[in-house]
Tab-separated table of C-alpha atoms in Angstrom:
chain	number	residue	atom	x	y	z
A	1	UNK	CA	-61.572	-173.172	208.909
A	2	UNK	CA	-65.127	-174.556	208.810
A	3	UNK	CA	-65.750	-172.896	205.440
A	4	UNK	CA	-62.583	-174.532	204.118
A	5	UNK	CA	-63.772	-177.981	205.158
A	6	UNK	CA	-67.184	-177.506	203.561
A	7	UNK	CA	-65.597	-176.277	200.348
A	8	UNK	CA	-63.159	-179.183	200.316
A	9	UNK	CA	-65.970	-181.665	200.926
A	10	UNK	CA	-68.083	-180.106	198.170
A	11	UNK	CA	-65.109	-180.099	195.811
A	12	UNK	CA	-64.417	-183.712	196.691
A	13	UNK	CA	-68.013	-184.710	195.937
A	14	UNK	CA	-67.889	-182.947	192.570
A	15	UNK	CA	-64.615	-184.699	191.741
A	16	UNK	CA	-66.065	-188.074	192.728
A	17	UNK	CA	-69.110	-187.467	190.554
A	18	UNK	CA	-66.909	-186.559	187.595
A	19	UNK	CA	-64.612	-189.538	188.112
A	20	UNK	CA	-67.592	-191.826	188.571
A	21	UNK	CA	-68.797	-190.827	185.116
A	22	UNK	CA	-65.426	-191.706	183.619
A	23	UNK	CA	-65.810	-195.361	184.509
A	24	UNK	CA	-68.874	-195.879	182.294
A	25	UNK	CA	-66.953	-196.923	179.172
A	26	UNK	CA	-69.655	-199.414	178.157
A	27	UNK	CA	-71.978	-196.512	177.366
A	28	UNK	CA	-69.472	-194.784	175.091
A	29	UNK	CA	-69.885	-195.629	171.415
A	30	UNK	CA	-67.078	-197.509	169.698
A	31	UNK	CA	-64.848	-195.473	167.439
A	32	UNK	CA	-65.729	-196.420	163.875
A	33	UNK	CA	-62.313	-197.376	162.501
A	34	UNK	CA	-62.455	-198.216	158.825
A	35	UNK	CA	-59.517	-199.333	156.730
A	36	UNK	CA	-59.619	-197.415	153.447
A	37	UNK	CA	-57.025	-199.450	151.560
A	38	UNK	CA	-55.996	-203.073	151.461
A	39	UNK	CA	-53.047	-204.030	153.626
A	40	UNK	CA	-50.958	-204.387	150.454
A	41	UNK	CA	-51.982	-200.909	149.231
A	42	UNK	CA	-51.255	-199.372	152.631
A	43	UNK	CA	-47.822	-200.990	152.718
A	44	UNK	CA	-46.871	-200.069	149.135
A	45	UNK	CA	-48.401	-196.589	148.972
A	46	UNK	CA	-47.831	-195.389	152.537
A	47	UNK	CA	-45.398	-197.309	154.663
A	48	UNK	CA	-42.824	-198.428	152.101
A	49	UNK	CA	-42.091	-194.929	150.725
A	50	UNK	CA	-41.566	-193.631	154.273
A	51	UNK	CA	-39.327	-196.573	155.200
A	52	UNK	CA	-37.321	-196.044	152.004
A	53	UNK	CA	-36.575	-192.465	153.089
A	54	UNK	CA	-35.043	-193.824	156.302
A	55	UNK	CA	-33.057	-196.551	154.555
A	56	UNK	CA	-31.870	-194.172	151.809
A	57	UNK	CA	-30.647	-191.639	154.396
A	58	UNK	CA	-28.346	-193.835	156.471
A	59	UNK	CA	-25.044	-195.541	155.896
A	60	UNK	CA	-22.696	-195.440	152.946
A	61	UNK	CA	-22.596	-196.709	149.386
A	62	UNK	CA	-19.532	-197.429	147.315
A	63	UNK	CA	-19.372	-195.818	143.897
A	64	UNK	CA	-16.660	-195.693	141.254
A	65	UNK	CA	-15.676	-192.344	142.800
A	66	UNK	CA	-15.412	-193.768	146.320
A	67	UNK	CA	-17.549	-193.930	149.413
A	68	UNK	CA	-20.718	-191.805	149.484
A	69	UNK	CA	-22.270	-190.900	152.854
A	70	UNK	CA	-26.073	-191.053	152.638
A	71	UNK	CA	-26.875	-188.943	155.714
A	72	UNK	CA	-28.707	-185.658	155.139
A	73	UNK	CA	-26.533	-182.579	154.798
A	74	UNK	CA	-29.184	-179.894	155.344
A	75	UNK	CA	-31.856	-179.116	157.901
A	76	UNK	CA	-34.463	-179.757	155.215
A	77	UNK	CA	-32.979	-183.215	154.638
A	78	UNK	CA	-33.089	-184.070	158.341
A	79	UNK	CA	-36.659	-182.729	158.514
A	80	UNK	CA	-37.620	-185.014	155.612
A	81	UNK	CA	-36.205	-187.992	157.527
A	82	UNK	CA	-37.985	-186.879	160.712
A	83	UNK	CA	-41.286	-186.650	158.831
A	84	UNK	CA	-40.844	-190.070	157.233
A	85	UNK	CA	-39.927	-191.565	160.607
A	86	UNK	CA	-43.158	-190.179	162.038
A	87	UNK	CA	-45.107	-191.846	159.216
A	88	UNK	CA	-43.349	-195.147	159.983
A	89	UNK	CA	-44.116	-194.882	163.707
A	90	UNK	CA	-47.760	-193.987	163.167
A	91	UNK	CA	-48.081	-196.707	160.524
A	92	UNK	CA	-47.311	-199.206	163.245
A	93	UNK	CA	-50.240	-197.821	165.212
A	94	UNK	CA	-52.488	-197.978	162.151
A	95	UNK	CA	-51.524	-201.602	161.585
A	96	UNK	CA	-52.949	-202.423	165.021
A	97	UNK	CA	-56.380	-201.052	164.050
A	98	UNK	CA	-59.343	-203.281	163.307
A	99	UNK	CA	-59.354	-203.893	159.575
A	100	UNK	CA	-55.574	-204.161	159.418
A	101	UNK	CA	-54.551	-206.250	162.423
A	102	UNK	CA	-54.113	-209.852	161.291
A	103	UNK	CA	-54.227	-211.170	164.861
A	104	UNK	CA	-53.560	-210.049	168.399
A	105	UNK	CA	-50.325	-211.969	168.923
A	106	UNK	CA	-47.326	-211.649	166.609
A	107	UNK	CA	-48.905	-208.963	164.400
A	108	UNK	CA	-49.330	-206.576	167.338
A	109	UNK	CA	-45.773	-207.268	168.484
A	110	UNK	CA	-44.368	-206.525	165.029
A	111	UNK	CA	-46.478	-203.380	164.707
A	112	UNK	CA	-45.198	-202.246	168.115
A	113	UNK	CA	-41.648	-202.863	166.912
A	114	UNK	CA	-42.386	-200.642	163.931
A	115	UNK	CA	-43.598	-197.880	166.253
A	116	UNK	CA	-40.405	-198.193	168.314
A	117	UNK	CA	-38.120	-198.134	165.258
A	118	UNK	CA	-39.966	-195.126	163.835
A	119	UNK	CA	-39.666	-193.208	167.100
A	120	UNK	CA	-35.979	-194.154	167.307
A	121	UNK	CA	-35.437	-192.864	163.750
A	122	UNK	CA	-37.311	-189.638	164.503
A	123	UNK	CA	-35.169	-189.023	167.591
A	124	UNK	CA	-32.030	-189.709	165.538
A	125	UNK	CA	-33.157	-187.244	162.861
A	126	UNK	CA	-33.926	-184.581	165.443
A	127	UNK	CA	-30.451	-185.091	166.935
A	128	UNK	CA	-28.867	-185.311	163.446
A	129	UNK	CA	-27.272	-188.567	164.603
A	130	UNK	CA	-26.381	-190.621	161.510
A	131	UNK	CA	-25.234	-193.646	163.517
A	132	UNK	CA	-28.481	-193.778	165.498
A	133	UNK	CA	-30.457	-193.376	162.262
A	134	UNK	CA	-28.568	-196.312	160.752
A	135	UNK	CA	-29.390	-198.427	163.824
A	136	UNK	CA	-33.057	-197.415	163.680
A	137	UNK	CA	-33.136	-198.405	160.006
A	138	UNK	CA	-31.618	-201.768	160.886
A	139	UNK	CA	-34.214	-202.263	163.620
A	140	UNK	CA	-37.002	-201.374	161.207
A	141	UNK	CA	-35.622	-203.798	158.621
A	142	UNK	CA	-35.545	-206.586	161.214
A	143	UNK	CA	-39.173	-205.947	162.191
A	144	UNK	CA	-40.303	-205.828	158.557
A	145	UNK	CA	-38.429	-209.011	157.695
A	146	UNK	CA	-39.827	-210.907	160.694
A	147	UNK	CA	-43.374	-209.806	159.883
A	148	UNK	CA	-43.040	-210.646	156.187
A	149	UNK	CA	-41.628	-214.064	157.048
A	150	UNK	CA	-44.635	-214.716	159.271
A	151	UNK	CA	-47.497	-213.237	157.232
A	152	UNK	CA	-46.679	-212.978	153.538
A	153	UNK	CA	-47.976	-215.908	151.550
A	154	UNK	CA	-46.317	-216.210	148.176
A	155	UNK	CA	-48.526	-216.233	145.090
A	156	UNK	CA	-49.003	-219.749	143.782
């Protein structure tokens, strides 16, 4: 038993030394985030196409031939929605990065809402749940609209 106690004490000291080193975050260099596109370019070239996939894959449209269901009909279609939903969710994270974040109040809240809507859409796509995908698209639209109402300044 004595050997066990010595080993446990030695293991404990090693663990404390390792954990003690983890608390020295001031010595770690900052991650050099750098936005590579303007916020407008990021929205138009990255986020908007992914959001359009979600919105174009949920609900119904009326045509002269009747009602057309927009939900995917193949695994590849659902995978495409899943991939776009992942881009939407991660775009919310990107929008919180230095260089994109407009402020630390409403902007961060809206970006977090985008993450949540993207994750919700991805889960719906993985479950092939058209109703949940429609709801996720509605949630995403609400977040986008609220953010645009707060931050977009019309050209004069």
